[in-house]
Amino acid sequence: LNYIATSNHVHLLVRDTDYGAIARSMQLAAGRVAQEYNRRKSRKGAFWEDRYFATAVATDRHLIQCLVYIDLNMVRAGVVGHPSQWAVSGYNDIQSPPLRYRLIDYTALCQLTGLPGLNALSVRHRAWVEDALSKEPLERESRWTERLAVGPEDFVSKFGTNHALW
């Protein structure tokens, strides 16, 4: 549903469709990236230092907040002034969907955000990002990187004691 790739990590906002599908997909992706990199560099071993971390996000306002948080990753890092300046991100794909090789499921994203279509999604998405940018300072939020779940209490309670309510 959204993504950003940096020099040392990737943020993905994905929709879970099957128990364990995300873990299997991440294992496959990590293995393939390591194989390709190792082949090109004539080396062995893992590509990423750490295992991936997943946070369950409720499909309400928290989903929108997570979407924007991912878009602002490189702005928070001080690399760019606006997410549109980082080429490898979902921000640009939402604002100007590519004709081929789409990474974002726009239909699912519209459905989950309650928006009627891609044009409405683009307009609202831009407004959400601009609103977040106007509320500086932008800081890393541990709820997206250190919690098992983010959402209403009934949603979060399904994921155990390491939870956040926002």
PDB file of C-alpha atoms in Angstrom:
ATOM      1  CA  LEU A   1       0.000   0.000   0.000  1.00  0.00           C
ATOM      2  CA  ASN A   2       3.010   2.288   0.431  1.00  0.00           C
ATOM      3  CA  TYR A   3       6.796   2.085   0.488  1.00  0.00           C
ATOM      4  CA  ILE A   4      10.063   3.939   0.696  1.00  0.00           C
ATOM      5  CA  ALA A   5      13.523   2.560  -0.018  1.00  0.00           C
ATOM      6  CA  THR A   6      16.583   4.173   1.513  1.00  0.00           C
ATOM      7  CA  SER A   7      20.264   3.303   1.417  1.00  0.00           C
ATOM      8  CA  ASN A   8      20.029   1.080   4.489  1.00  0.00           C
ATOM      9  CA  HIS A   9      16.405   0.075   5.032  1.00  0.00           C
ATOM     10  CA  VAL A  10      12.966  -0.215   3.512  1.00  0.00           C
ATOM     11  CA  HIS A  11       9.554   0.706   4.898  1.00  0.00           C
ATOM     12  CA  LEU A  12       6.595  -1.217   3.522  1.00  0.00           C
ATOM     13  CA  LEU A  13       2.933  -0.754   4.302  1.00  0.00           C
ATOM     14  CA  VAL A  14       1.317  -3.987   3.205  1.00  0.00           C
ATOM     15  CA  ARG A  15      -2.075  -5.592   3.591  1.00  0.00           C
ATOM     16  CA  ASP A  16      -2.042  -8.974   5.290  1.00  0.00           C
ATOM     17  CA  THR A  17      -4.211 -11.408   3.381  1.00  0.00           C
ATOM     18  CA  ASP A  18      -3.113 -14.684   4.944  1.00  0.00           C
ATOM     19  CA  TYR A  19      -1.652 -15.632   8.301  1.00  0.00           C
ATOM     20  CA  GLY A  20       2.109 -15.750   7.862  1.00  0.00           C
ATOM     21  CA  ALA A  21       2.109 -14.291   4.342  1.00  0.00           C
ATOM     22  CA  ILE A  22       4.098 -11.222   5.342  1.00  0.00           C
ATOM     23  CA  ALA A  23       6.770 -13.245   7.133  1.00  0.00           C
ATOM     24  CA  ARG A  24       7.128 -15.626   4.184  1.00  0.00           C
ATOM     25  CA  SER A  25       7.280 -12.721   1.729  1.00  0.00           C
ATOM     26  CA  MET A  26       9.933 -10.911   3.744  1.00  0.00           C
ATOM     27  CA  GLN A  27      11.990 -14.093   4.019  1.00  0.00           C
ATOM     28  CA  LEU A  28      11.781 -14.564   0.257  1.00  0.00           C
ATOM     29  CA  ALA A  29      12.674 -10.928  -0.468  1.00  0.00           C
ATOM     30  CA  ALA A  30      15.617 -10.930   1.960  1.00  0.00           C
ATOM     31  CA  GLY A  31      16.936 -14.159   0.495  1.00  0.00           C
ATOM     32  CA  ARG A  32      16.651 -12.993  -3.113  1.00  0.00           C
ATOM     33  CA  VAL A  33      18.278  -9.619  -2.389  1.00  0.00           C
ATOM     34  CA  ALA A  34      21.149 -11.329  -0.570  1.00  0.00           C
ATOM     35  CA  GLN A  35      21.623 -13.864  -3.383  1.00  0.00           C
ATOM     36  CA  GLU A  36      21.760 -11.187  -6.065  1.00  0.00           C
ATOM     37  CA  TYR A  37      24.028  -8.869  -4.079  1.00  0.00           C
ATOM     38  CA  ASN A  38      26.343 -11.721  -3.089  1.00  0.00           C
ATOM     39  CA  ARG A  39      26.550 -12.917  -6.700  1.00  0.00           C
ATOM     40  CA  ARG A  40      27.492  -9.438  -7.941  1.00  0.00           C
ATOM     41  CA  LYS A  41      30.029  -8.831  -5.143  1.00  0.00           C
ATOM     42  CA  SER A  42      31.387 -12.409  -4.924  1.00  0.00           C
ATOM     43  CA  ARG A  43      30.560 -12.661  -1.252  1.00  0.00           C
ATOM     44  CA  LYS A  44      28.437 -14.763   1.129  1.00  0.00           C
ATOM     45  CA  GLY A  45      26.050 -14.044   3.966  1.00  0.00           C
ATOM     46  CA  ALA A  46      23.023 -11.969   4.800  1.00  0.00           C
ATOM     47  CA  PHE A  47      22.437  -8.635   3.102  1.00  0.00           C
ATOM     48  CA  TRP A  48      20.503  -6.967   5.917  1.00  0.00           C
ATOM     49  CA  GLU A  49      21.972  -6.873   9.392  1.00  0.00           C
ATOM     50  CA  ASP A  50      18.709  -7.297  11.266  1.00  0.00           C
ATOM     51  CA  ARG A  51      15.510  -9.248  10.805  1.00  0.00           C
ATOM     52  CA  TYR A  52      12.497  -7.273   9.680  1.00  0.00           C
ATOM     53  CA  PHE A  53      10.138  -5.723  12.216  1.00  0.00           C
ATOM     54  CA  ALA A  54       6.385  -5.653  11.712  1.00  0.00           C
ATOM     55  CA  THR A  55       3.735  -3.488  13.338  1.00  0.00           C
ATOM     56  CA  ALA A  56       0.053  -4.227  12.848  1.00  0.00           C
ATOM     57  CA  VAL A  57      -1.850  -1.050  11.984  1.00  0.00           C
ATOM     58  CA  ALA A  58      -5.589  -0.628  12.350  1.00  0.00           C
ATOM     59  CA  THR A  59      -7.429   0.337   9.164  1.00  0.00           C
ATOM     60  CA  ASP A  60      -8.677   3.671  10.447  1.00  0.00           C
ATOM     61  CA  ARG A  61      -6.938   6.997  11.034  1.00  0.00           C
ATOM     62  CA  HIS A  62      -3.869   5.021  12.106  1.00  0.00           C
ATOM     63  CA  LEU A  63      -3.468   3.665   8.582  1.00  0.00           C
ATOM     64  CA  ILE A  64      -3.395   7.213   7.206  1.00  0.00           C
ATOM     65  CA  GLN A  65      -0.916   8.300   9.886  1.00  0.00           C
ATOM     66  CA  CYS A  66       1.347   5.352   9.017  1.00  0.00           C
ATOM     67  CA  LEU A  67       1.078   6.122   5.296  1.00  0.00           C
ATOM     68  CA  VAL A  68       2.223   9.705   5.922  1.00  0.00           C
ATOM     69  CA  TYR A  69       4.910   8.639   8.403  1.00  0.00           C
ATOM     70  CA  ILE A  70       6.482   6.440   5.727  1.00  0.00           C
ATOM     71  CA  ASP A  71       6.299   9.257   3.159  1.00  0.00           C
ATOM     72  CA  LEU A  72       8.138  11.623   5.509  1.00  0.00           C
ATOM     73  CA  ASN A  73      10.998   9.234   6.304  1.00  0.00           C
ATOM     74  CA  MET A  74      13.660  11.008   4.253  1.00  0.00           C
ATOM     75  CA  VAL A  75      12.387  14.445   5.306  1.00  0.00           C
ATOM     76  CA  ARG A  76      12.818  13.424   8.975  1.00  0.00           C
ATOM     77  CA  ALA A  77      16.324  12.213   8.117  1.00  0.00           C
ATOM     78  CA  GLY A  78      17.149  15.654   6.682  1.00  0.00           C
ATOM     79  CA  VAL A  79      17.966  14.262   3.239  1.00  0.00           C
ATOM     80  CA  VAL A  80      15.173  16.065   1.371  1.00  0.00           C
ATOM     81  CA  GLY A  81      12.820  18.929   2.153  1.00  0.00           C
ATOM     82  CA  HIS A  82       9.731  17.270   0.706  1.00  0.00           C
ATOM     83  CA  PRO A  83       8.860  13.603   0.041  1.00  0.00           C
ATOM     84  CA  SER A  84       8.412  14.368  -3.659  1.00  0.00           C
ATOM     85  CA  GLN A  85      12.189  14.864  -3.834  1.00  0.00           C
ATOM     86  CA  TRP A  86      12.894  11.211  -2.941  1.00  0.00           C
ATOM     87  CA  ALA A  87      12.448   9.162  -6.095  1.00  0.00           C
ATOM     88  CA  VAL A  88      12.069   5.701  -4.577  1.00  0.00           C
ATOM     89  CA  SER A  89       8.898   6.250  -2.597  1.00  0.00           C
ATOM     90  CA  GLY A  90       5.206   5.657  -2.619  1.00  0.00           C
ATOM     91  CA  TYR A  91       4.558   9.384  -2.323  1.00  0.00           C
ATOM     92  CA  ASN A  92       5.420   9.960  -5.972  1.00  0.00           C
ATOM     93  CA  ASP A  93       3.566   6.837  -7.057  1.00  0.00           C
ATOM     94  CA  ILE A  94       0.383   8.032  -5.353  1.00  0.00           C
ATOM     95  CA  GLN A  95       0.714  11.543  -6.739  1.00  0.00           C
ATOM     96  CA  SER A  96       1.547  10.374 -10.258  1.00  0.00           C
ATOM     97  CA  PRO A  97       0.854   6.654 -10.709  1.00  0.00           C
ATOM     98  CA  PRO A  98       3.229   4.938 -13.119  1.00  0.00           C
ATOM     99  CA  LEU A  99       1.718   3.392 -16.224  1.00  0.00           C
ATOM    100  CA  ARG A 100       3.706   0.171 -15.719  1.00  0.00           C
ATOM    101  CA  TYR A 101       5.270  -1.695 -12.832  1.00  0.00           C
ATOM    102  CA  ARG A 102       2.946  -0.418 -10.153  1.00  0.00           C
ATOM    103  CA  LEU A 103       3.925  -1.345  -6.619  1.00  0.00           C
ATOM    104  CA  ILE A 104       0.875   0.109  -4.903  1.00  0.00           C
ATOM    105  CA  ASP A 105      -2.560  -1.493  -4.912  1.00  0.00           C
ATOM    106  CA  TYR A 106      -4.529   1.722  -5.463  1.00  0.00           C
ATOM    107  CA  THR A 107      -7.909  -0.012  -5.284  1.00  0.00           C
ATOM    108  CA  ALA A 108      -7.106  -1.462  -1.851  1.00  0.00           C
ATOM    109  CA  LEU A 109      -5.641   1.824  -0.624  1.00  0.00           C
ATOM    110  CA  CYS A 110      -8.743   3.746  -1.723  1.00  0.00           C
ATOM    111  CA  GLN A 111     -10.964   1.160  -0.089  1.00  0.00           C
ATOM    112  CA  LEU A 112      -9.043   1.204   3.198  1.00  0.00           C
ATOM    113  CA  THR A 113      -8.945   5.008   3.366  1.00  0.00           C
ATOM    114  CA  GLY A 114     -12.601   5.350   2.394  1.00  0.00           C
ATOM    115  CA  LEU A 115     -11.856   7.367  -0.728  1.00  0.00           C
ATOM    116  CA  PRO A 116     -13.836   6.907  -3.968  1.00  0.00           C
ATOM    117  CA  GLY A 117     -10.915   6.680  -6.390  1.00  0.00           C
ATOM    118  CA  LEU A 118      -7.344   7.489  -7.308  1.00  0.00           C
ATOM    119  CA  ASN A 119      -7.933  11.198  -7.947  1.00  0.00           C
ATOM    120  CA  ALA A 120      -9.502  11.648  -4.514  1.00  0.00           C
ATOM    121  CA  LEU A 121      -6.696   9.608  -2.961  1.00  0.00           C
ATOM    122  CA  SER A 122      -4.040  11.789  -4.615  1.00  0.00           C
ATOM    123  CA  VAL A 123      -5.665  15.029  -3.435  1.00  0.00           C
ATOM    124  CA  ARG A 124      -6.240  13.835   0.148  1.00  0.00           C
ATOM    125  CA  HIS A 125      -2.811  12.216   0.348  1.00  0.00           C
ATOM    126  CA  ARG A 126      -1.115  15.460  -0.680  1.00  0.00           C
ATOM    127  CA  ALA A 127      -3.162  17.336   1.959  1.00  0.00           C
ATOM    128  CA  TRP A 128      -2.255  14.805   4.682  1.00  0.00           C
ATOM    129  CA  VAL A 129       1.448  15.148   3.888  1.00  0.00           C
ATOM    130  CA  GLU A 130       1.343  18.953   3.698  1.00  0.00           C
ATOM    131  CA  ASP A 131      -0.506  19.057   7.031  1.00  0.00           C
ATOM    132  CA  ALA A 132       2.145  16.848   8.641  1.00  0.00           C
ATOM    133  CA  LEU A 133       4.937  18.985   7.183  1.00  0.00           C
ATOM    134  CA  SER A 134       3.371  22.108   8.685  1.00  0.00           C
ATOM    135  CA  LYS A 135       3.560  20.579  12.177  1.00  0.00           C
ATOM    136  CA  GLU A 136       7.323  20.526  12.521  1.00  0.00           C
ATOM    137  CA  PRO A 137       9.523  19.411  14.053  1.00  0.00           C
ATOM    138  CA  LEU A 138       9.262  16.033  12.384  1.00  0.00           C
ATOM    139  CA  GLU A 139      10.584  13.340  14.659  1.00  0.00           C
ATOM    140  CA  ARG A 140      10.894   9.579  14.608  1.00  0.00           C
ATOM    141  CA  GLU A 141       7.921   7.976  16.339  1.00  0.00           C
ATOM    142  CA  SER A 142       8.650   4.729  18.143  1.00  0.00           C
ATOM    143  CA  ARG A 143       5.048   3.564  17.811  1.00  0.00           C
ATOM    144  CA  TRP A 144       5.729   2.725  14.143  1.00  0.00           C
ATOM    145  CA  THR A 145       9.040   0.969  14.722  1.00  0.00           C
ATOM    146  CA  GLU A 146       8.878  -0.558  18.203  1.00  0.00           C
ATOM    147  CA  ARG A 147       5.273  -1.628  18.771  1.00  0.00           C
ATOM    148  CA  LEU A 148       3.450  -4.801  17.879  1.00  0.00           C
ATOM    149  CA  ALA A 149       0.271  -2.905  17.060  1.00  0.00           C
ATOM    150  CA  VAL A 150      -1.065   0.624  16.680  1.00  0.00           C
ATOM    151  CA  GLY A 151      -4.756   1.403  16.798  1.00  0.00           C
ATOM    152  CA  PRO A 152      -7.796   1.429  19.054  1.00  0.00           C
ATOM    153  CA  GLU A 153      -7.617  -0.539  22.314  1.00  0.00           C
ATOM    154  CA  ASP A 154      -9.693  -3.486  21.052  1.00  0.00           C
ATOM    155  CA  PHE A 155      -7.421  -3.831  18.001  1.00  0.00           C
ATOM    156  CA  VAL A 156      -4.190  -3.509  19.976  1.00  0.00           C
ATOM    157  CA  SER A 157      -5.286  -5.978  22.667  1.00  0.00           C
ATOM    158  CA  LYS A 158      -5.232  -8.771  20.067  1.00  0.00           C
ATOM    159  CA  PHE A 159      -1.444  -8.424  19.769  1.00  0.00           C
ATOM    160  CA  GLY A 160      -0.339  -8.815  23.396  1.00  0.00           C
ATOM    161  CA  THR A 161       1.117  -6.531  26.038  1.00  0.00           C
ATOM    162  CA  ASN A 162       3.645  -4.596  23.926  1.00  0.00           C
ATOM    163  CA  HIS A 163       1.133  -2.153  22.521  1.00  0.00           C
ATOM    164  CA  ALA A 164       0.458   1.488  21.889  1.00  0.00           C
ATOM    165  CA  LEU A 165      -2.775   3.415  21.933  1.00  0.00           C
ATOM    166  CA  TRP A 166      -2.872   6.595  19.900  1.00  0.00           C
TER     167      TRP A 166
END
